Coordinates of C-alpha atoms in Angstrom, one line a residue:
Chain F
V332 CA 12.6 26.6 -5.0
V333 CA 11.8 23.5 -8.0
S334 CA 11.8 23.7 -10.6
T335 CA 11.2 20.2 -12.8
Q336 CA 10.0 19.8 -16.8
S337 CA 6.9 18.6 -16.1
T338 CA 5.3 21.8 -13.4
G339 CA 5.8 25.2 -15.7
Q340 CA 4.2 24.9 -19.0
T341 CA 0.4 22.7 -17.4
F342 CA -0.2 25.1 -14.6
Q343 CA -1.8 28.3 -16.2
H344 CA -5.7 29.2 -14.3
Y345 CA -6.0 28.7 -10.5
F346 CA -1.7 28.6 -8.9
K347 CA -0.2 30.9 -10.6
Q348 CA 0.0 34.0 -8.9
I349 CA -3.8 34.0 -7.1
N350 CA -3.5 33.6 -3.2
L351 CA -3.7 30.1 -2.7
R352 CA -6.2 30.4 0.1
T353 CA -8.2 32.8 -1.7
M354 CA -8.4 30.2 -5.5
L355 CA -9.5 27.5 -3.2
R356 CA -12.6 28.7 -1.6
R357 CA -13.4 30.3 -5.3
I358 CA -13.5 26.2 -6.4
S359 CA -14.7 25.3 -3.0
S360 CA -18.3 26.3 -4.4
P361 CA -20.1 23.1 -4.5
A362 CA -20.6 23.9 -8.7
V363 CA -17.0 22.0 -9.4
S364 CA -18.0 18.4 -9.6
I365 CA -14.8 16.7 -8.9
G366 CA -16.4 13.2 -9.9
R367 CA -15.5 14.1 -13.1
A368 CA -12.0 16.0 -14.8
A369 CA -11.8 18.2 -11.4
V370 CA -13.6 21.2 -13.5
S371 CA -17.1 22.5 -14.8
T372 CA -17.7 20.1 -17.5
S373 CA -18.6 22.3 -20.7
A374 CA -14.4 22.9 -20.3
V375 CA -13.6 18.6 -20.7
P376 CA -13.2 18.5 -24.9
R377 CA -15.7 15.8 -25.7
T378 CA -14.9 14.5 -28.9
K379 CA -19.3 13.8 -29.2
Y380 CA -20.8 13.2 -32.9
G381 CA -24.1 11.5 -33.5
G382 CA -24.8 11.0 -29.7
K383 CA -21.1 9.2 -29.9
T384 CA -17.8 9.4 -28.3
T385 CA -14.8 9.2 -29.7
V386 CA -12.2 8.0 -26.8
T387 CA -8.8 7.4 -26.8
L388 CA -8.1 3.8 -25.6
I389 CA -4.0 2.2 -26.2
P390 CA -3.6 -0.8 -25.4
G391 CA -0.2 -0.9 -24.1
D392 CA 2.6 -4.4 -24.1
G393 CA 2.6 -7.5 -23.2
V394 CA -1.7 -9.0 -21.8
G395 CA -2.7 -5.4 -22.5
P396 CA -4.1 -6.2 -26.3
E397 CA -6.2 -8.9 -24.4
L398 CA -7.5 -7.3 -22.1
A399 CA -8.6 -4.3 -24.7
E400 CA -10.0 -6.8 -26.9
S401 CA -12.6 -7.5 -23.7
V402 CA -13.4 -4.5 -23.8
T403 CA -14.0 -3.8 -26.9
T404 CA -16.1 -6.8 -27.3
I405 CA -18.6 -6.1 -24.8
F406 CA -19.2 -3.1 -25.7
K407 CA -19.4 -4.1 -28.5
E408 CA -22.4 -6.0 -27.6
M409 CA -23.6 -4.1 -25.5
A410 CA -23.7 -1.5 -28.9
V411 CA -22.3 1.4 -25.7
P412 CA -21.9 3.8 -28.3
V413 CA -18.5 5.0 -28.2
E414 CA -16.2 5.4 -30.8
F415 CA -12.2 3.9 -29.8
E416 CA -9.7 5.3 -31.6
K417 CA -7.0 2.8 -31.1
I418 CA -3.7 3.9 -30.4
E419 CA -1.0 0.8 -31.0
L420 CA 1.7 2.0 -28.8
N421 CA 3.8 -0.6 -27.4
R422 CA 8.7 -1.3 -27.1
E423 CA 8.4 -1.3 -30.9
Q424 CA 7.0 1.7 -31.0
M425 CA 8.2 3.2 -28.8
K426 CA 11.7 3.8 -30.8
D427 CA 8.9 6.6 -33.4
E428 CA 8.5 9.5 -31.2
G429 CA 5.9 10.2 -33.6
S430 CA 3.3 8.3 -32.2
F431 CA 4.3 8.6 -28.2
D432 CA 3.7 12.7 -29.3
Y433 CA 0.0 12.1 -31.5
A434 CA -1.0 9.6 -28.3
I435 CA -1.2 11.8 -26.5
K436 CA -2.3 14.9 -28.6
S437 CA -5.0 11.7 -28.8
L438 CA -5.8 12.1 -25.2
K439 CA -6.1 15.8 -25.2
R440 CA -8.2 16.1 -28.0
N441 CA -10.6 13.7 -27.1
G442 CA -10.5 14.0 -23.2
V443 CA -11.4 10.5 -22.3
G444 CA -9.2 7.9 -22.4
L445 CA -8.6 4.2 -21.1
K446 CA -5.2 2.4 -20.9
G447 CA -2.9 -0.4 -20.7
V448 CA 0.3 -0.5 -19.3
I449 CA 3.3 0.7 -21.3
N450 CA 6.7 -1.3 -20.6
R451 CA 9.0 1.0 -20.8
S452 CA 11.3 1.7 -24.1
A453 CA 15.2 0.8 -24.7
D454 CA 15.8 4.1 -24.5
F455 CA 15.2 5.4 -20.9
R456 CA 12.3 7.6 -20.9
H457 CA 9.6 5.9 -19.3
H458 CA 6.3 7.0 -21.7
N459 CA 3.8 6.4 -19.0
L460 CA 5.4 8.7 -16.5
E461 CA 5.3 11.0 -19.2
F462 CA 1.9 11.0 -19.9
R463 CA 1.2 11.4 -17.0
G464 CA 4.0 14.7 -17.1
G465 CA 2.7 15.9 -20.0
L466 CA -0.8 15.8 -19.8
D467 CA -0.6 16.0 -15.9
V468 CA -2.8 14.3 -15.2
Y469 CA -2.0 14.5 -11.5
A470 CA -4.8 12.3 -9.2
N471 CA -4.8 8.5 -9.2
V472 CA -7.0 6.5 -7.7
V473 CA -8.2 3.5 -6.5
R474 CA -10.5 2.0 -5.0
C475 CA -9.9 -1.4 -3.8
M476 CA -14.0 -2.9 -1.9
S477 CA -13.7 -6.3 -1.3
F478 CA -15.5 -8.7 -2.9
E479 CA -17.3 -11.6 -1.9
G480 CA -17.0 -14.2 -4.3
I481 CA -13.1 -14.0 -3.6
Q482 CA -11.3 -15.2 -0.8
T483 CA -9.4 -12.7 0.5
H484 CA -7.7 -13.2 4.7
H485 CA -9.4 -9.5 5.1
T486 CA -13.4 -9.2 4.0
G487 CA -15.1 -5.8 4.6
I488 CA -12.1 -3.4 2.6
D489 CA -13.5 -0.4 0.8
L490 CA -11.0 2.7 0.9
I491 CA -9.8 4.7 -1.2
A492 CA -6.1 5.6 -1.8
I493 CA -5.1 9.0 -4.1
R494 CA -1.9 9.0 -5.2
E495 CA -0.1 12.1 -6.1
N496 CA 0.9 11.3 -9.8
T497 CA 2.7 13.9 -11.3
E498 CA 5.8 14.1 -8.9
G499 CA 7.5 13.0 -6.0
E500 CA 10.4 9.7 -6.1
Y501 CA 10.0 8.8 -9.7
S502 CA 10.2 13.4 -10.9
S503 CA 12.7 10.9 -13.1
L504 CA 15.5 12.6 -12.3
E505 CA 18.5 10.4 -11.1
H506 CA 22.3 11.8 -12.5
E507 CA 25.3 10.4 -11.6
S508 CA 28.0 12.8 -10.7
V509 CA 30.6 10.9 -9.9
S510 CA 31.6 7.3 -11.3
G511 CA 29.2 4.2 -8.8
V512 CA 27.3 7.3 -7.2
V513 CA 23.6 7.8 -7.7
E514 CA 21.9 11.2 -7.1
S515 CA 17.9 10.6 -7.6
L516 CA 16.0 14.0 -6.2
K517 CA 13.0 14.0 -4.6
I518 CA 10.0 16.6 -6.0
I519 CA 7.4 17.7 -3.7
T520 CA 6.2 21.0 -4.1
Q521 CA 3.8 23.4 -2.9
E522 CA 1.1 23.6 -5.3
K523 CA 0.9 20.3 -6.7
S524 CA 0.5 18.8 -2.6
M525 CA -2.4 21.3 -2.0
R526 CA -4.4 20.6 -5.3
I527 CA -3.2 16.4 -4.3
A528 CA -5.0 17.5 -1.1
K529 CA -7.7 19.1 -2.3
F530 CA -8.6 16.8 -5.0
A531 CA -8.7 14.0 -1.8
F532 CA -11.1 15.6 0.3
D533 CA -12.9 17.2 -3.0
Y534 CA -13.9 13.8 -3.8
A535 CA -14.1 12.4 0.3
R536 CA -17.3 15.1 0.0
E537 CA -18.3 13.8 -3.3
H538 CA -18.7 10.8 -3.0
N539 CA -20.4 11.0 1.3
R540 CA -16.3 9.3 2.6
K541 CA -16.0 10.2 6.7
K542 CA -11.8 9.9 6.4
V543 CA -9.0 11.9 4.9
T544 CA -5.7 10.1 6.0
C545 CA -2.0 12.0 4.8
I546 CA 0.1 9.2 4.1
H547 CA 3.6 9.9 4.9
K548 CA 7.6 9.7 5.9
A549 CA 7.8 13.5 7.3
N550 CA 9.4 12.1 11.1
I551 CA 12.8 11.4 8.2
M552 CA 12.1 13.5 5.4
K553 CA 11.0 17.2 7.2
L554 CA 11.5 18.7 4.1
S555 CA 9.5 16.5 1.2
D556 CA 6.8 14.7 3.3
G557 CA 7.1 17.7 6.1
L558 CA 5.8 20.4 3.2
F559 CA 2.6 17.2 2.0
K560 CA 1.3 17.6 5.2
A561 CA 1.1 20.5 5.9
C562 CA -0.3 21.3 2.8
C563 CA -2.6 17.7 3.5
K564 CA -3.7 20.4 7.0
E565 CA -3.7 22.7 5.3
V566 CA -7.4 22.2 3.3
S567 CA -8.4 19.5 5.6
E568 CA -9.7 22.9 7.9
D569 CA -11.8 24.0 4.5
Y570 CA -13.4 20.6 5.0
P571 CA -14.5 20.5 9.0
M572 CA -17.3 17.6 8.1
I573 CA -15.0 15.7 6.9
E574 CA -12.1 13.3 9.7
Y575 CA -8.2 14.1 9.0
E576 CA -5.7 12.2 10.6
E577 CA -1.6 11.3 9.8
Q578 CA -0.3 8.2 9.6
I579 CA 3.4 6.8 8.9
V580 CA 3.6 5.4 6.2
D581 CA 5.3 1.6 7.1
N582 CA 2.9 1.8 10.1
T583 CA 0.3 2.4 7.4
C584 CA 2.0 -1.1 5.3
Q585 CA 1.3 -2.2 9.0
Q586 CA -1.9 -2.1 9.7
L587 CA -3.3 -2.8 6.4
V588 CA -2.9 -5.7 6.8
I589 CA -3.7 -6.4 10.4
N590 CA -6.9 -3.8 10.4
P591 CA -7.6 -2.5 6.8
Q592 CA -11.1 -2.4 7.3
Q593 CA -9.8 1.3 9.2
F594 CA -8.7 4.0 5.6
D595 CA -10.9 5.4 3.9
V596 CA -9.6 7.9 1.8
M597 CA -6.3 7.9 2.2
V598 CA -4.5 10.1 -0.6
M599 CA -0.5 10.5 -0.4
P600 CA 2.6 11.5 -2.6
N601 CA 3.8 9.4 -5.7
L602 CA 5.9 6.5 -4.4
Y603 CA 4.1 5.7 -1.7
G604 CA 1.2 5.8 -3.5
N605 CA 2.4 3.2 -5.6
L606 CA 3.6 1.2 -3.1
V607 CA 0.2 1.9 -1.4
S608 CA -3.2 1.0 -3.4
N609 CA -1.6 -2.1 -5.2
L610 CA -0.7 -3.7 -1.1
A611 CA -4.7 -2.7 -0.9
A612 CA -5.3 -4.0 -4.6
G613 CA -3.4 -7.5 -3.4
L614 CA -6.4 -7.8 0.4
V615 CA -8.9 -8.0 -2.5
G616 CA -8.4 -9.2 -4.8
G617 CA -5.1 -8.6 -7.3
A618 CA -3.9 -6.9 -10.1
G619 CA -6.9 -8.6 -12.2
V620 CA -9.9 -7.2 -10.8
V621 CA -9.1 -3.6 -9.6
P622 CA -10.2 -0.5 -11.7
S623 CA -8.6 3.3 -11.0
K624 CA -9.1 5.8 -13.1
S625 CA -6.5 9.2 -13.0
Y626 CA -7.8 12.8 -13.6
G627 CA -6.0 16.6 -14.5
E628 CA -7.9 19.3 -14.9
N629 CA -8.9 18.4 -18.4
I630 CA -8.9 14.7 -18.9
A631 CA -9.2 11.4 -17.3
V632 CA -8.2 7.8 -17.5
F633 CA -9.1 4.7 -17.0
E634 CA -6.6 1.8 -15.9
P635 CA -6.7 -1.0 -14.0
G636 CA -5.2 0.0 -10.3
A637 CA -2.2 -2.3 -10.8
R638 CA -0.2 -1.9 -13.4
H639 CA 1.7 -5.4 -14.3
T640 CA 2.1 -6.3 -17.5
W641 CA 2.7 -9.6 -17.3
M642 CA 4.4 -10.1 -20.0
E643 CA 5.2 -13.5 -19.5
M644 CA 1.4 -14.7 -20.0
K645 CA 1.1 -12.2 -23.1
G646 CA -0.6 -13.8 -26.1
M647 CA -2.3 -17.4 -23.4
Y648 CA -5.4 -15.4 -22.8
V649 CA -5.4 -16.1 -19.2
A650 CA -5.0 -12.2 -17.5
N651 CA -8.2 -11.7 -15.9
P652 CA -10.2 -8.9 -17.0
A653 CA -12.3 -7.8 -15.0
A654 CA -9.6 -4.6 -13.9
M655 CA -9.6 -3.3 -17.5
V656 CA -13.6 -4.1 -17.9
L657 CA -14.1 -2.6 -14.5
S658 CA -12.2 0.9 -15.4
S659 CA -14.4 0.6 -18.8
A660 CA -17.5 0.9 -17.2
F661 CA -16.2 3.8 -14.6
M662 CA -15.3 5.4 -17.7
L663 CA -19.5 4.8 -19.6
K664 CA -20.4 6.8 -16.0
H665 CA -17.4 9.7 -16.5
L666 CA -19.2 10.7 -20.0
Q667 CA -22.7 10.4 -18.7
L668 CA -23.6 6.6 -20.1
H669 CA -24.7 5.7 -16.0
E670 CA -27.1 2.7 -17.2
A671 CA -24.3 1.7 -19.8
G672 CA -22.2 1.3 -16.9
D673 CA -23.3 0.7 -14.2
L674 CA -24.6 -1.6 -15.4
L675 CA -21.4 -3.1 -16.8
I676 CA -20.6 -2.7 -13.2
K677 CA -23.1 -4.7 -11.4
A678 CA -22.4 -7.8 -14.2
V679 CA -18.5 -8.0 -13.2
N680 CA -19.3 -7.6 -9.2
N681 CA -22.0 -11.0 -9.9
V682 CA -19.4 -13.1 -11.7
L683 CA -16.7 -11.9 -9.4
N684 CA -19.3 -13.2 -6.7
K685 CA -21.0 -15.5 -8.0
R686 CA -17.3 -17.5 -8.7
S687 CA -18.7 -18.9 -11.5
C688 CA -16.1 -17.8 -14.2
L689 CA -12.3 -18.0 -12.3
T690 CA -9.2 -16.6 -14.5
I691 CA -5.8 -18.0 -12.6
D692 CA -5.6 -14.8 -10.5
L693 CA -9.0 -16.2 -9.2
G694 CA -7.6 -20.4 -8.6
G695 CA -9.0 -21.8 -11.4
N696 CA -8.1 -21.9 -15.0
A697 CA -10.6 -19.9 -17.7
S698 CA -9.5 -18.1 -20.2
T699 CA -9.8 -14.2 -20.2
H700 CA -11.9 -14.9 -23.7
D701 CA -15.0 -17.7 -21.0
M702 CA -15.0 -14.2 -18.5
T703 CA -15.5 -12.1 -21.3
K704 CA -18.2 -14.3 -22.7
A705 CA -19.6 -14.7 -18.4
I706 CA -19.8 -10.4 -17.9
L707 CA -21.8 -11.0 -21.3
S708 CA -24.3 -13.6 -19.8
E709 CA -24.3 -11.6 -16.7
V710 CA -24.5 -7.9 -18.6
D711 CA -28.2 -10.1 -21.0
L712 CA -29.7 -11.7 -17.8
L713 CA -29.5 -8.3 -15.5
A714 CA -31.1 -6.4 -18.9
Chain V
R418 CA 16.3 15.0 -1.0
S419 CA 18.9 12.9 -2.7
K420 CA 19.6 8.7 -2.4
Q421 CA 23.2 8.3 -2.3
W422 CA 24.2 5.3 -3.7
Y423 CA 28.2 3.7 -2.8
Q424 CA 28.9 0.9 -5.1
R425 CA 31.1 -0.7 -2.6
R426 CA 28.7 0.2 0.2
V427 CA 26.2 -2.3 -2.5
R428 CA 27.7 -5.0 -3.0
G429 CA 28.0 -4.7 0.8
I430 CA 24.4 -6.1 1.7
A431 CA 24.4 -7.4 -1.4
K432 CA 26.6 -9.9 0.0
F433 CA 25.7 -9.4 3.7
A434 CA 21.9 -10.5 2.1
F435 CA 24.2 -13.9 1.0
D436 CA 26.0 -14.9 3.5
Y437 CA 23.3 -14.6 5.6
A438 CA 20.6 -17.0 3.8
R439 CA 24.3 -19.4 3.5
E440 CA 25.2 -19.2 6.7
H441 CA 21.4 -20.5 7.8
N442 CA 20.2 -22.0 5.0
R443 CA 18.0 -20.1 2.5
K444 CA 17.9 -21.5 -0.9
K445 CA 16.6 -18.2 -2.9
V446 CA 18.0 -14.3 -2.3
T447 CA 14.9 -12.0 -4.1
C448 CA 16.4 -8.0 -4.7
I449 CA 13.2 -5.8 -5.1
H450 CA 13.6 -2.6 -6.3
K451 CA 12.2 -0.2 -8.5
A452 CA 14.5 -0.1 -11.8
N453 CA 11.7 0.4 -14.1
I454 CA 11.4 3.8 -12.7
M455 CA 14.3 5.2 -10.6
K456 CA 17.3 3.3 -13.4
L457 CA 19.6 4.6 -12.3
S458 CA 19.3 4.7 -8.9
D459 CA 17.9 1.2 -8.4
G460 CA 19.4 0.3 -11.4
L461 CA 22.4 0.8 -9.5
F462 CA 21.7 -1.5 -6.7
K463 CA 20.0 -4.6 -8.9
A464 CA 23.1 -4.7 -10.9
C465 CA 25.2 -5.1 -7.6
C466 CA 22.9 -7.6 -6.4
K467 CA 23.4 -9.8 -9.6
E468 CA 26.4 -9.4 -10.0
V469 CA 27.2 -10.5 -6.5
S470 CA 24.5 -13.7 -7.1
E471 CA 27.2 -14.8 -9.1
D472 CA 29.3 -15.9 -6.4
Y473 CA 27.1 -17.7 -5.0
P474 CA 25.4 -20.3 -7.4
M475 CA 23.7 -22.5 -4.2
I476 CA 21.8 -19.5 -4.2
E477 CA 18.8 -19.0 -6.3
Y478 CA 18.1 -15.5 -7.2
E479 CA 15.4 -13.1 -8.5
E480 CA 14.7 -9.6 -8.2
Q481 CA 10.9 -8.0 -7.8
I482 CA 9.7 -5.0 -8.9
V483 CA 8.3 -3.5 -5.4
D484 CA 4.9 -2.1 -5.8
N485 CA 4.8 -6.3 -7.6
T486 CA 6.3 -6.9 -3.9
C487 CA 3.9 -5.1 -1.6
Q488 CA 1.1 -7.3 -4.0
Q489 CA 2.4 -10.4 -3.4
L490 CA 3.4 -10.3 0.2
V491 CA -1.0 -9.7 0.8
I492 CA -1.3 -12.5 -1.6
N493 CA 1.4 -15.4 -1.4
P494 CA 3.6 -14.1 1.2
Q495 CA 4.6 -18.1 1.7
Q496 CA 7.1 -17.0 -2.4
F497 CA 9.5 -15.4 0.0
D498 CA 12.5 -16.3 1.5
V499 CA 14.9 -14.0 1.7
M500 CA 14.9 -10.4 0.4
V501 CA 17.4 -7.9 0.0
M502 CA 16.8 -3.7 -0.9
P503 CA 17.6 -0.8 -0.7
N504 CA 16.5 1.1 3.2
L505 CA 13.1 2.7 1.8
Y506 CA 12.2 -0.6 0.5
G507 CA 13.4 -2.4 3.6
N508 CA 10.9 0.1 5.3
L509 CA 7.9 -0.6 4.6
V510 CA 7.8 -4.4 3.9
S511 CA 10.1 -5.3 6.2
N512 CA 6.7 -4.0 8.9
L513 CA 4.1 -5.3 6.2
A514 CA 6.0 -8.4 6.9
A515 CA 5.6 -7.4 10.8
G516 CA 2.1 -6.8 10.3
L517 CA 1.2 -10.0 8.2
V518 CA 3.0 -12.0 11.3
G519 CA 1.3 -10.9 13.9
G520 CA 1.8 -7.2 14.6
A521 CA 5.1 -4.5 15.8
G522 CA 4.9 -6.6 19.7
V523 CA 6.1 -9.7 18.4
V524 CA 8.7 -9.1 15.8
P525 CA 12.1 -9.0 17.0
S526 CA 15.4 -7.8 15.3
K527 CA 19.1 -7.5 14.6
S528 CA 21.0 -4.5 12.7
Y529 CA 24.6 -5.1 12.2
G530 CA 27.9 -3.0 10.9
E531 CA 31.1 -4.6 10.4
N532 CA 32.2 -4.4 14.0
I533 CA 28.8 -4.2 15.7
A534 CA 25.2 -5.5 16.0
V535 CA 22.6 -4.0 17.1
F536 CA 18.9 -5.8 18.7
E537 CA 16.0 -4.0 18.3
P538 CA 12.9 -4.7 17.6
G539 CA 11.1 -5.3 13.8
A540 CA 9.1 -3.0 13.9
R541 CA 10.1 0.6 15.1
H542 CA 7.2 2.8 17.0
T543 CA 7.5 4.9 19.9
W544 CA 3.8 4.0 20.4
M545 CA 4.2 6.9 22.9
E546 CA 0.0 7.7 23.1
M547 CA 0.7 5.0 25.8
K548 CA 4.0 5.9 27.7
G549 CA 3.9 4.5 31.7
M550 CA 0.5 2.0 30.9
Y551 CA 2.4 -0.6 30.1
V552 CA -0.1 -2.4 28.1
A553 CA 2.4 -2.9 25.2
N554 CA 3.7 -6.1 24.1
P555 CA 7.6 -7.3 25.3
A556 CA 7.6 -9.8 22.8
A557 CA 9.5 -8.3 20.4
M558 CA 11.8 -6.7 22.8
V559 CA 12.3 -10.0 25.1
L560 CA 13.5 -12.5 21.3
S561 CA 15.3 -9.1 19.6
S562 CA 17.7 -9.7 22.9
A563 CA 17.5 -13.7 23.1
F564 CA 19.1 -12.9 19.9
M565 CA 21.2 -10.7 21.3
L566 CA 22.6 -13.8 24.1
K567 CA 23.3 -15.4 20.7
H568 CA 25.1 -13.4 19.3
L569 CA 27.8 -12.7 22.3
Q570 CA 28.0 -16.6 22.1
L571 CA 25.6 -17.6 24.6
H572 CA 22.9 -19.9 22.8
E573 CA 21.6 -21.9 26.1
A574 CA 20.2 -18.7 27.4
G575 CA 19.0 -17.8 24.5
D576 CA 18.0 -20.4 23.0
L577 CA 16.3 -21.6 26.1
L578 CA 14.4 -17.9 25.8
I579 CA 13.7 -18.0 22.5
K580 CA 11.7 -21.1 23.1
A581 CA 9.7 -19.5 26.3
V582 CA 8.7 -16.7 24.3
K583 CA 7.4 -19.4 21.9
N584 CA 5.6 -21.2 24.2
V585 CA 3.6 -18.2 25.5
I586 CA 2.6 -17.1 22.6
N587 CA 1.7 -19.9 21.3
R588 CA -1.7 -20.9 24.3
R589 CA -2.1 -17.9 24.0
E590 CA -3.2 -17.8 27.4
V591 CA -2.0 -14.2 28.7
Q592 CA -2.2 -11.9 25.5
T593 CA -2.1 -8.2 25.7
R594 CA -4.0 -6.7 24.0
D595 CA -1.9 -6.1 19.6
L596 CA -2.3 -9.4 20.1
G597 CA -6.2 -9.4 21.6
G598 CA -6.1 -10.1 25.1
S599 CA -5.7 -7.1 28.2
S600 CA -2.6 -8.6 30.0
T601 CA 0.0 -6.2 30.7
T602 CA 3.8 -6.2 29.7
P603 CA 4.3 -7.1 33.3
E604 CA 2.1 -9.6 33.2
M605 CA 3.6 -10.8 29.7
T606 CA 7.3 -10.9 31.5
R607 CA 5.8 -13.0 33.9
A608 CA 4.4 -15.3 32.0
F609 CA 8.0 -15.7 30.4
L610 CA 9.9 -15.7 33.2
N611 CA 7.5 -19.2 33.9
E612 CA 7.9 -21.1 31.4
L613 CA 11.6 -20.4 31.8
D614 CA 11.2 -22.4 34.9
T615 CA 9.5 -24.6 34.2
L616 CA 11.9 -25.9 30.5
Y617 CA 14.9 -25.5 33.2
K618 CA 13.1 -27.7 34.9
N619 CA 12.3 -30.1 32.4
Q620 CA 16.4 -30.2 30.4

């Protein structure tokens, strides 16, 4: 029996008293689209007036504001029908409880957000986690695809790392029972494990993926990862067209550097997801080029795949905005603005593949502005 | 599951890391952690490492968050020297790093307690499917045993064995599956023995 702050109140509709299997069969109908926010679109709140949708923008700390600026510049030039409700939420503002709660409310009412990374505040609350917990943004999806123009050791990678984002090792339940002895609780629940497994299989099905691999360490964490693994296996039985396999996480780390092409969709708990998605991001070019999408029942948040604020370079405009711009492009597609979204994705891919503009992480010395300009020129060319 | 940290033990592993670095002429020790999220547990680990580092002013000390480490390992692994970390991250990082240099078949490891030393392959996989087929690469196990010889002060034999294994791997004439060839375990063993003969004769 596990009760944590994050599970209880958010789980109203499907899971509480209904038999899980029945629930699964019910939601398995094709009407439920996972490419959006895991429920039919009519249930997702939208702040849309006069053709323009408002989304929450949280630039965050470090180089976040510079990356956000890149996005707003591009959207303005492209005349995208999106309004940003910008919420400054950085380390200083964190001290004011009000701004944090306001950000959560904004995301709740808009249903869609674009964010950078927030550094933890001085007073012990970890706000990135609370976002995810409070809003129950439970599935983080990072697609790592090799770019032609980025020289990496391995090519031909196209894997999707799906990470359970609200429990696991990052449940923030630590205590010091005896001085010098700290205990940290890892929470794995059947509800959330079933939920993320179902999300992974639905996502795989919708995106025509062939295989889902469950990453775990159940040989050692027999109960927690054992439960996770069992849930994945149970869900896999409802998707006979998708291959299912399990792999121990330490072997996965090795396999990722030796033969990453073997992976298709991977589903895992919080910590392994964190490490594996960072690893995979590094394999295809790093934090500067990999976007991610996170989904909850009624909310979608788009942010760079590897969450690093890069505080040392704050204000220097050297960060690569590609990841942030790609994330915003996926946000456009989520808002059904497919034409603009696809155009932007193609433009960024072209810029990266042509190697016409290289920021520090890609081996050059272009600035964030240069990259933004290059992306805009490419958009002009393509349009 | 709970992660129990004992300050004394953490200082113990940190001290081991720094002593090892000093003994092997290494320049830098990096503490790998996730203290931004596991503030108490990894925070304690990090604090203990920092405390110990102050006793070794000749060795550079830095800290890195584990998810960034995973990325750095695949982008620029040459930046790392000695890394010290708690159990889980150590498991994943050592597997990752083993993969970078050739995999579970070629990387040995040594484990130490106060009065005991255990030598085993670096990435611990049983490979049950291949049991009895003799296709596994014995290099990692043989290198581990060579380090065991050195631990027993049998340096001449140990060094000779290490050199033999390295030569065989570098020459790429005899390669097991994991190295891209199709040699068997006995063939690899025979190759090591032949190389040992050659080296011994040339001494």
